[in-house]
């Protein structure tokens, strides 16, 4: 909270001087929890050129904490991950879309079965968004038919496979298509295998509270089964996530609205993010709004590449570098903050 600093101190420093060159640990309150602070600006260019705007992200890496007390827990109490394997990923759920316009994308998703898929097309430039279409939930379980008509996301396979290559993960640790299911995730958790990965990466649709039917929890959409059961209905809820057994330094939620609350009136960071913290994740990458797929791919793969190339770089700084790369070298429209700014690091943003 920059306003907590006095305008003058004995050293005659301004608030801006006090934070110069430092990573910012932010504990926002109220409506500010819904603001990604990287979109604040020092000055705007006179011609409105977004690429030249003096965004706060140009000066500071930023990490969001649910509370000040959580920093002590993360840095003094929580042990480092003992996991031996670098990364496990889940994405490219088998979805059909709401109409025939999506048939070719659904076919691409079905064809992209693993990171070893021959002649897999790199389609990360597709102008798609990871939006969730509203459904009419019936009963306790989600109807797999309602999950099936969500928009297919074949480009998420590109993202997962690129990140796996950057961190040295095995192709078999990337679960695409028919393997990206609730059943698979819960099985890995129950066996203890899920706790063997330092990074857990989801690239799919994320839903806010109430978006998959009235009264539903936030969750992640996965490949739906033929028939719904308590084990698998194609929708991994925040309650189910909290029950997973993790030992992850970082959980990447490359989806829409994953920073949203547990219900329509809840504060941010109380939904999926908090559920993963309960499941023993030390840091998360979450989003504040609907994510453009090409931007999600660019931001996540660039951040992971930066960390792989610079072993002393923390998560927050890696995300900062990825955002600056998209602003400075992306298409003109990519410089708009609606494209590059939705993601934030929650928890421990350092190494």
JSON list of N, CA and C in Angstrom, two decimals, residues 247-309:
[
{"chain": "A", "resi": 247, "resn": "UNK", "atom": "N", "xyz": [2.85, -30.96, -3.77]},
{"chain": "A", "resi": 247, "resn": "UNK", "atom": "CA", "xyz": [4.07, -30.46, -3.14]},
{"chain": "A", "resi": 247, "resn": "UNK", "atom": "C", "xyz": [4.73, -29.56, -4.17]},
{"chain": "A", "resi": 248, "resn": "UNK", "atom": "N", "xyz": [3.98, -28.51, -4.59]},
{"chain": "A", "resi": 248, "resn": "UNK", "atom": "CA", "xyz": [4.35, -27.71, -5.76]},
{"chain": "A", "resi": 248, "resn": "UNK", "atom": "C", "xyz": [4.88, -26.34, -5.36]},
{"chain": "A", "resi": 249, "resn": "UNK", "atom": "N", "xyz": [6.01, -25.98, -5.95]},
{"chain": "A", "resi": 249, "resn": "UNK", "atom": "CA", "xyz": [6.51, -24.61, -5.79]},
{"chain": "A", "resi": 249, "resn": "UNK", "atom": "C", "xyz": [5.65, -23.62, -6.58]},
{"chain": "A", "resi": 250, "resn": "UNK", "atom": "N", "xyz": [5.07, -24.09, -7.68]},
{"chain": "A", "resi": 250, "resn": "UNK", "atom": "CA", "xyz": [4.29, -23.19, -8.53]},
{"chain": "A", "resi": 250, "resn": "UNK", "atom": "C", "xyz": [3.17, -23.96, -9.21]},
{"chain": "A", "resi": 251, "resn": "UNK", "atom": "N", "xyz": [1.95, -23.40, -9.15]},
{"chain": "A", "resi": 251, "resn": "UNK", "atom": "CA", "xyz": [0.82, -23.90, -9.92]},
{"chain": "A", "resi": 251, "resn": "UNK", "atom": "C", "xyz": [0.45, -22.82, -10.93]},
{"chain": "A", "resi": 252, "resn": "UNK", "atom": "N", "xyz": [0.47, -23.20, -12.20]},
{"chain": "A", "resi": 252, "resn": "UNK", "atom": "CA", "xyz": [0.15, -22.27, -13.28]},
{"chain": "A", "resi": 252, "resn": "UNK", "atom": "C", "xyz": [-1.28, -22.54, -13.74]},
{"chain": "A", "resi": 253, "resn": "UNK", "atom": "N", "xyz": [-2.14, -21.53, -13.59]},
{"chain": "A", "resi": 253, "resn": "UNK", "atom": "CA", "xyz": [-3.53, -21.64, -14.03]},
{"chain": "A", "resi": 253, "resn": "UNK", "atom": "C", "xyz": [-3.70, -20.77, -15.26]},
{"chain": "A", "resi": 254, "resn": "UNK", "atom": "N", "xyz": [-3.34, -21.32, -16.42]},
{"chain": "A", "resi": 254, "resn": "UNK", "atom": "CA", "xyz": [-3.41, -20.58, -17.67]},
{"chain": "A", "resi": 254, "resn": "UNK", "atom": "C", "xyz": [-4.83, -20.71, -18.22]},
{"chain": "A", "resi": 255, "resn": "UNK", "atom": "N", "xyz": [-5.70, -19.91, -17.62]},
{"chain": "A", "resi": 255, "resn": "UNK", "atom": "CA", "xyz": [-7.12, -19.96, -17.95]},
{"chain": "A", "resi": 255, "resn": "UNK", "atom": "C", "xyz": [-7.72, -18.61, -17.58]},
{"chain": "A", "resi": 256, "resn": "UNK", "atom": "N", "xyz": [-9.03, -18.46, -17.75]},
{"chain": "A", "resi": 256, "resn": "UNK", "atom": "CA", "xyz": [-9.69, -17.19, -17.48]},
{"chain": "A", "resi": 256, "resn": "UNK", "atom": "C", "xyz": [-10.17, -17.10, -16.04]},
{"chain": "A", "resi": 257, "resn": "UNK", "atom": "N", "xyz": [-10.06, -15.90, -15.46]},
{"chain": "A", "resi": 257, "resn": "UNK", "atom": "CA", "xyz": [-10.74, -15.57, -14.21]},
{"chain": "A", "resi": 257, "resn": "UNK", "atom": "C", "xyz": [-10.34, -16.48, -13.04]},
{"chain": "A", "resi": 258, "resn": "UNK", "atom": "N", "xyz": [-9.10, -16.95, -13.01]},
{"chain": "A", "resi": 258, "resn": "UNK", "atom": "CA", "xyz": [-8.71, -17.87, -11.95]},
{"chain": "A", "resi": 258, "resn": "UNK", "atom": "C", "xyz": [-8.34, -17.15, -10.65]},
{"chain": "A", "resi": 259, "resn": "UNK", "atom": "N", "xyz": [-8.38, -15.80, -10.65]},
{"chain": "A", "resi": 259, "resn": "UNK", "atom": "CA", "xyz": [-8.19, -15.06, -9.42]},
{"chain": "A", "resi": 259, "resn": "UNK", "atom": "C", "xyz": [-9.51, -14.71, -8.76]},
{"chain": "A", "resi": 260, "resn": "UNK", "atom": "N", "xyz": [-10.63, -15.12, -9.37]},
{"chain": "A", "resi": 260, "resn": "UNK", "atom": "CA", "xyz": [-11.94, -14.74, -8.86]},
{"chain": "A", "resi": 260, "resn": "UNK", "atom": "C", "xyz": [-12.27, -15.46, -7.57]},
{"chain": "A", "resi": 261, "resn": "UNK", "atom": "N", "xyz": [-13.31, -14.97, -6.88]},
{"chain": "A", "resi": 261, "resn": "UNK", "atom": "CA", "xyz": [-13.68, -15.49, -5.57]},
{"chain": "A", "resi": 261, "resn": "UNK", "atom": "C", "xyz": [-14.54, -16.74, -5.63]},
{"chain": "A", "resi": 262, "resn": "UNK", "atom": "N", "xyz": [-14.86, -17.23, -4.42]},
{"chain": "A", "resi": 262, "resn": "UNK", "atom": "CA", "xyz": [-15.64, -18.46, -4.30]},
{"chain": "A", "resi": 262, "resn": "UNK", "atom": "C", "xyz": [-17.11, -18.28, -4.59]},
{"chain": "A", "resi": 263, "resn": "UNK", "atom": "N", "xyz": [-17.59, -17.05, -4.59]},
{"chain": "A", "resi": 263, "resn": "UNK", "atom": "CA", "xyz": [-18.96, -16.78, -4.99]},
{"chain": "A", "resi": 263, "resn": "UNK", "atom": "C", "xyz": [-19.02, -15.39, -5.58]},
{"chain": "A", "resi": 264, "resn": "UNK", "atom": "N", "xyz": [-20.16, -15.02, -6.10]},
{"chain": "A", "resi": 264, "resn": "UNK", "atom": "CA", "xyz": [-20.26, -13.77, -6.85]},
{"chain": "A", "resi": 264, "resn": "UNK", "atom": "C", "xyz": [-19.90, -12.55, -6.02]},
{"chain": "A", "resi": 265, "resn": "UNK", "atom": "N", "xyz": [-20.09, -12.62, -4.68]},
{"chain": "A", "resi": 265, "resn": "UNK", "atom": "CA", "xyz": [-19.82, -11.48, -3.81]},
{"chain": "A", "resi": 265, "resn": "UNK", "atom": "C", "xyz": [-18.50, -11.60, -3.07]},
{"chain": "A", "resi": 266, "resn": "UNK", "atom": "N", "xyz": [-17.76, -12.68, -3.31]},
{"chain": "A", "resi": 266, "resn": "UNK", "atom": "CA", "xyz": [-16.54, -12.92, -2.54]},
{"chain": "A", "resi": 266, "resn": "UNK", "atom": "C", "xyz": [-15.39, -12.07, -3.05]},
{"chain": "A", "resi": 267, "resn": "UNK", "atom": "N", "xyz": [-14.43, -11.83, -2.18]},
{"chain": "A", "resi": 267, "resn": "UNK", "atom": "CA", "xyz": [-13.24, -11.09, -2.56]},
{"chain": "A", "resi": 267, "resn": "UNK", "atom": "C", "xyz": [-12.36, -11.95, -3.46]},
{"chain": "A", "resi": 268, "resn": "UNK", "atom": "N", "xyz": [-11.54, -11.29, -4.26]},
{"chain": "A", "resi": 268, "resn": "UNK", "atom": "CA", "xyz": [-10.63, -12.01, -5.14]},
{"chain": "A", "resi": 268, "resn": "UNK", "atom": "C", "xyz": [-9.66, -12.84, -4.31]},
{"chain": "A", "resi": 269, "resn": "UNK", "atom": "N", "xyz": [-9.08, -13.85, -4.95]},
{"chain": "A", "resi": 269, "resn": "UNK", "atom": "CA", "xyz": [-8.11, -14.77, -4.37]},
{"chain": "A", "resi": 269, "resn": "UNK", "atom": "C", "xyz": [-8.73, -15.72, -3.36]},
{"chain": "A", "resi": 270, "resn": "UNK", "atom": "N", "xyz": [-10.06, -15.77, -3.26]},
{"chain": "A", "resi": 270, "resn": "UNK", "atom": "CA", "xyz": [-10.68, -16.69, -2.31]},
{"chain": "A", "resi": 270, "resn": "UNK", "atom": "C", "xyz": [-11.20, -17.95, -2.99]},
{"chain": "A", "resi": 271, "resn": "UNK", "atom": "N", "xyz": [-11.00, -18.08, -4.30]},
{"chain": "A", "resi": 271, "resn": "UNK", "atom": "CA", "xyz": [-11.53, -19.21, -5.03]},
{"chain": "A", "resi": 271, "resn": "UNK", "atom": "C", "xyz": [-10.47, -20.24, -5.36]},
{"chain": "A", "resi": 272, "resn": "UNK", "atom": "N", "xyz": [-10.15, -20.37, -6.66]},
{"chain": "A", "resi": 272, "resn": "UNK", "atom": "CA", "xyz": [-9.18, -21.37, -7.09]},
{"chain": "A", "resi": 272, "resn": "UNK", "atom": "C", "xyz": [-7.81, -21.16, -6.45]},
{"chain": "A", "resi": 273, "resn": "UNK", "atom": "N", "xyz": [-7.37, -19.92, -6.35]},
{"chain": "A", "resi": 273, "resn": "UNK", "atom": "CA", "xyz": [-6.04, -19.66, -5.80]},
{"chain": "A", "resi": 273, "resn": "UNK", "atom": "C", "xyz": [-5.94, -20.18, -4.38]},
{"chain": "A", "resi": 274, "resn": "UNK", "atom": "N", "xyz": [-6.92, -19.86, -3.55]},
{"chain": "A", "resi": 274, "resn": "UNK", "atom": "CA", "xyz": [-6.87, -20.30, -2.16]},
{"chain": "A", "resi": 274, "resn": "UNK", "atom": "C", "xyz": [-6.99, -21.82, -2.07]},
{"chain": "A", "resi": 275, "resn": "UNK", "atom": "N", "xyz": [-7.77, -22.42, -2.96]},
{"chain": "A", "resi": 275, "resn": "UNK", "atom": "CA", "xyz": [-7.92, -23.87, -2.95]},
{"chain": "A", "resi": 275, "resn": "UNK", "atom": "C", "xyz": [-6.58, -24.55, -3.21]},
{"chain": "A", "resi": 276, "resn": "UNK", "atom": "N", "xyz": [-5.80, -24.03, -4.15]},
{"chain": "A", "resi": 276, "resn": "UNK", "atom": "CA", "xyz": [-4.50, -24.62, -4.43]},
{"chain": "A", "resi": 276, "resn": "UNK", "atom": "C", "xyz": [-3.51, -24.38, -3.29]},
{"chain": "A", "resi": 277, "resn": "UNK", "atom": "N", "xyz": [-3.64, -23.25, -2.60]},
{"chain": "A", "resi": 277, "resn": "UNK", "atom": "CA", "xyz": [-2.78, -23.01, -1.44]},
{"chain": "A", "resi": 277, "resn": "UNK", "atom": "C", "xyz": [-3.09, -24.03, -0.35]},
{"chain": "A", "resi": 278, "resn": "UNK", "atom": "N", "xyz": [-4.38, -24.34, -0.15]},
{"chain": "A", "resi": 278, "resn": "UNK", "atom": "CA", "xyz": [-4.75, -25.38, 0.80]},
{"chain": "A", "resi": 278, "resn": "UNK", "atom": "C", "xyz": [-4.13, -26.73, 0.41]},
{"chain": "A", "resi": 279, "resn": "UNK", "atom": "N", "xyz": [-4.00, -26.94, -0.90]},
{"chain": "A", "resi": 279, "resn": "UNK", "atom": "CA", "xyz": [-3.45, -28.21, -1.39]},
{"chain": "A", "resi": 279, "resn": "UNK", "atom": "C", "xyz": [-1.93, -28.22, -1.40]},
{"chain": "A", "resi": 280, "resn": "UNK", "atom": "N", "xyz": [-1.29, -27.21, -0.77]},
{"chain": "A", "resi": 280, "resn": "UNK", "atom": "CA", "xyz": [0.16, -27.13, -0.62]},
{"chain": "A", "resi": 280, "resn": "UNK", "atom": "C", "xyz": [0.89, -26.61, -1.85]},
{"chain": "A", "resi": 281, "resn": "UNK", "atom": "N", "xyz": [0.32, -25.61, -2.50]},
{"chain": "A", "resi": 281, "resn": "UNK", "atom": "CA", "xyz": [1.04, -24.87, -3.53]},
{"chain": "A", "resi": 281, "resn": "UNK", "atom": "C", "xyz": [1.62, -23.61, -2.90]},
{"chain": "A", "resi": 282, "resn": "UNK", "atom": "N", "xyz": [2.88, -23.30, -3.20]},
{"chain": "A", "resi": 282, "resn": "UNK", "atom": "CA", "xyz": [3.54, -22.14, -2.59]},
{"chain": "A", "resi": 282, "resn": "UNK", "atom": "C", "xyz": [3.33, -20.86, -3.39]},
{"chain": "A", "resi": 283, "resn": "UNK", "atom": "N", "xyz": [3.10, -20.99, -4.67]},
{"chain": "A", "resi": 283, "resn": "UNK", "atom": "CA", "xyz": [2.84, -19.82, -5.51]},
{"chain": "A", "resi": 283, "resn": "UNK", "atom": "C", "xyz": [1.94, -20.24, -6.66]},
{"chain": "A", "resi": 284, "resn": "UNK", "atom": "N", "xyz": [1.18, -19.26, -7.16]},
{"chain": "A", "resi": 284, "resn": "UNK", "atom": "CA", "xyz": [0.29, -19.52, -8.28]},
{"chain": "A", "resi": 284, "resn": "UNK", "atom": "C", "xyz": [0.39, -18.41, -9.30]},
{"chain": "A", "resi": 285, "resn": "UNK", "atom": "N", "xyz": [0.12, -18.78, -10.54]},
{"chain": "A", "resi": 285, "resn": "UNK", "atom": "CA", "xyz": [-0.08, -17.80, -11.60]},
{"chain": "A", "resi": 285, "resn": "UNK", "atom": "C", "xyz": [-1.56, -17.83, -11.93]},
{"chain": "A", "resi": 286, "resn": "UNK", "atom": "N", "xyz": [-2.25, -16.71, -11.66]},
{"chain": "A", "resi": 286, "resn": "UNK", "atom": "CA", "xyz": [-3.70, -16.66, -11.86]},
{"chain": "A", "resi": 286, "resn": "UNK", "atom": "C", "xyz": [-4.06, -15.46, -12.72]},
{"chain": "A", "resi": 287, "resn": "UNK", "atom": "N", "xyz": [-5.29, -15.43, -13.23]},
{"chain": "A", "resi": 287, "resn": "UNK", "atom": "CA", "xyz": [-5.71, -14.36, -14.13]},
{"chain": "A", "resi": 287, "resn": "UNK", "atom": "C", "xyz": [-6.92, -13.62, -13.56]},
{"chain": "A", "resi": 288, "resn": "UNK", "atom": "N", "xyz": [-7.01, -12.34, -13.88]},
{"chain": "A", "resi": 288, "resn": "UNK", "atom": "CA", "xyz": [-8.10, -11.50, -13.39]},
{"chain": "A", "resi": 288, "resn": "UNK", "atom": "C", "xyz": [-9.26, -11.38, -14.37]},
{"chain": "A", "resi": 289, "resn": "UNK", "atom": "N", "xyz": [-9.04, -11.76, -15.63]},
{"chain": "A", "resi": 289, "resn": "UNK", "atom": "CA", "xyz": [-10.14, -11.64, -16.60]},
{"chain": "A", "resi": 289, "resn": "UNK", "atom": "C", "xyz": [-9.92, -12.61, -17.74]},
{"chain": "A", "resi": 290, "resn": "UNK", "atom": "N", "xyz": [-10.84, -12.58, -18.70]},
{"chain": "A", "resi": 290, "resn": "UNK", "atom": "CA", "xyz": [-10.79, -13.47, -19.85]},
{"chain": "A", "resi": 290, "resn": "UNK", "atom": "C", "xyz": [-9.49, -13.28, -20.61]},
{"chain": "A", "resi": 291, "resn": "UNK", "atom": "N", "xyz": [-8.80, -14.38, -20.86]},
{"chain": "A", "resi": 291, "resn": "UNK", "atom": "CA", "xyz": [-7.46, -14.34, -21.43]},
{"chain": "A", "resi": 291, "resn": "UNK", "atom": "C", "xyz": [-7.49, -14.64, -22.92]},
{"chain": "A", "resi": 292, "resn": "UNK", "atom": "N", "xyz": [-6.82, -13.82, -23.72]},
{"chain": "A", "resi": 292, "resn": "UNK", "atom": "CA", "xyz": [-6.63, -14.15, -25.13]},
{"chain": "A", "resi": 292, "resn": "UNK", "atom": "C", "xyz": [-5.65, -15.31, -25.22]},
{"chain": "A", "resi": 293, "resn": "UNK", "atom": "N", "xyz": [-6.02, -16.36, -25.95]},
{"chain": "A", "resi": 293, "resn": "UNK", "atom": "CA", "xyz": [-5.21, -17.58, -25.95]},
{"chain": "A", "resi": 293, "resn": "UNK", "atom": "C", "xyz": [-3.80, -17.32, -26.44]},
{"chain": "A", "resi": 294, "resn": "UNK", "atom": "N", "xyz": [-3.64, -16.53, -27.50]},
{"chain": "A", "resi": 294, "resn": "UNK", "atom": "CA", "xyz": [-2.28, -16.32, -28.02]},
{"chain": "A", "resi": 294, "resn": "UNK", "atom": "C", "xyz": [-1.42, -15.60, -26.99]},
{"chain": "A", "resi": 295, "resn": "UNK", "atom": "N", "xyz": [-2.05, -14.71, -26.18]},
{"chain": "A", "resi": 295, "resn": "UNK", "atom": "CA", "xyz": [-1.30, -13.99, -25.16]},
{"chain": "A", "resi": 295, "resn": "UNK", "atom": "C", "xyz": [-0.94, -14.92, -24.01]},
{"chain": "A", "resi": 296, "resn": "UNK", "atom": "N", "xyz": [-1.86, -15.81, -23.63]},
{"chain": "A", "resi": 296, "resn": "UNK", "atom": "CA", "xyz": [-1.57, -16.77, -22.56]},
{"chain": "A", "resi": 296, "resn": "UNK", "atom": "C", "xyz": [-0.39, -17.65, -22.94]},
{"chain": "A", "resi": 297, "resn": "UNK", "atom": "N", "xyz": [-0.39, -18.13, -24.18]},
{"chain": "A", "resi": 297, "resn": "UNK", "atom": "CA", "xyz": [0.71, -18.97, -24.65]},
{"chain": "A", "resi": 297, "resn": "UNK", "atom": "C", "xyz": [2.02, -18.19, -24.60]},
{"chain": "A", "resi": 298, "resn": "UNK", "atom": "N", "xyz": [2.01, -16.97, -25.11]},
{"chain": "A", "resi": 298, "resn": "UNK", "atom": "CA", "xyz": [3.23, -16.16, -25.15]},
{"chain": "A", "resi": 298, "resn": "UNK", "atom": "C", "xyz": [3.74, -15.85, -23.75]},
{"chain": "A", "resi": 299, "resn": "UNK", "atom": "N", "xyz": [2.86, -15.44, -22.85]},
{"chain": "A", "resi": 299, "resn": "UNK", "atom": "CA", "xyz": [3.28, -15.04, -21.52]},
{"chain": "A", "resi": 299, "resn": "UNK", "atom": "C", "xyz": [3.83, -16.21, -20.72]},
{"chain": "A", "resi": 300, "resn": "UNK", "atom": "N", "xyz": [3.14, -17.34, -20.75]},
{"chain": "A", "resi": 300, "resn": "UNK", "atom": "CA", "xyz": [3.56, -18.48, -19.94]},
{"chain": "A", "resi": 300, "resn": "UNK", "atom": "C", "xyz": [4.85, -19.09, -20.48]},
{"chain": "A", "resi": 301, "resn": "UNK", "atom": "N", "xyz": [4.91, -19.30, -21.79]},
{"chain": "A", "resi": 301, "resn": "UNK", "atom": "CA", "xyz": [6.12, -19.92, -22.34]},
{"chain": "A", "resi": 301, "resn": "UNK", "atom": "C", "xyz": [7.34, -19.01, -22.18]},
{"chain": "A", "resi": 302, "resn": "UNK", "atom": "N", "xyz": [7.16, -17.70, -22.35]},
{"chain": "A", "resi": 302, "resn": "UNK", "atom": "CA", "xyz": [8.28, -16.77, -22.19]},
{"chain": "A", "resi": 302, "resn": "UNK", "atom": "C", "xyz": [8.75, -16.74, -20.74]},
{"chain": "A", "resi": 303, "resn": "UNK", "atom": "N", "xyz": [7.81, -16.70, -19.79]},
{"chain": "A", "resi": 303, "resn": "UNK", "atom": "CA", "xyz": [8.19, -16.68, -18.37]},
{"chain": "A", "resi": 303, "resn": "UNK", "atom": "C", "xyz": [8.96, -17.94, -17.99]},
{"chain": "A", "resi": 304, "resn": "UNK", "atom": "N", "xyz": [8.49, -19.09, -18.45]},
{"chain": "A", "resi": 304, "resn": "UNK", "atom": "CA", "xyz": [9.18, -20.32, -18.11]},
{"chain": "A", "resi": 304, "resn": "UNK", "atom": "C", "xyz": [10.54, -20.40, -18.80]},
{"chain": "A", "resi": 305, "resn": "UNK", "atom": "N", "xyz": [10.64, -19.88, -20.00]},
{"chain": "A", "resi": 305, "resn": "UNK", "atom": "CA", "xyz": [11.93, -19.86, -20.70]},
{"chain": "A", "resi": 305, "resn": "UNK", "atom": "C", "xyz": [12.92, -18.97, -19.95]},
{"chain": "A", "resi": 306, "resn": "UNK", "atom": "N", "xyz": [12.46, -17.82, -19.46]},
{"chain": "A", "resi": 306, "resn": "UNK", "atom": "CA", "xyz": [13.33, -16.92, -18.71]},
{"chain": "A", "resi": 306, "resn": "UNK", "atom": "C", "xyz": [13.87, -17.61, -17.45]},
{"chain": "A", "resi": 307, "resn": "UNK", "atom": "N", "xyz": [12.99, -18.34, -16.75]},
{"chain": "A", "resi": 307, "resn": "UNK", "atom": "CA", "xyz": [13.44, -19.01, -15.53]},
{"chain": "A", "resi": 307, "resn": "UNK", "atom": "C", "xyz": [14.40, -20.15, -15.84]},
{"chain": "A", "resi": 308, "resn": "UNK", "atom": "N", "xyz": [14.17, -20.81, -16.98]},
{"chain": "A", "resi": 308, "resn": "UNK", "atom": "CA", "xyz": [15.08, -21.90, -17.37]},
{"chain": "A", "resi": 308, "resn": "UNK", "atom": "C", "xyz": [16.45, -21.37, -17.75]},
{"chain": "A", "resi": 309, "resn": "UNK", "atom": "N", "xyz": [16.49, -20.19, -18.37]},
{"chain": "A", "resi": 309, "resn": "UNK", "atom": "CA", "xyz": [17.75, -19.60, -18.81]},
{"chain": "A", "resi": 309, "resn": "UNK", "atom": "C", "xyz": [18.48, -18.88, -17.68]}
]
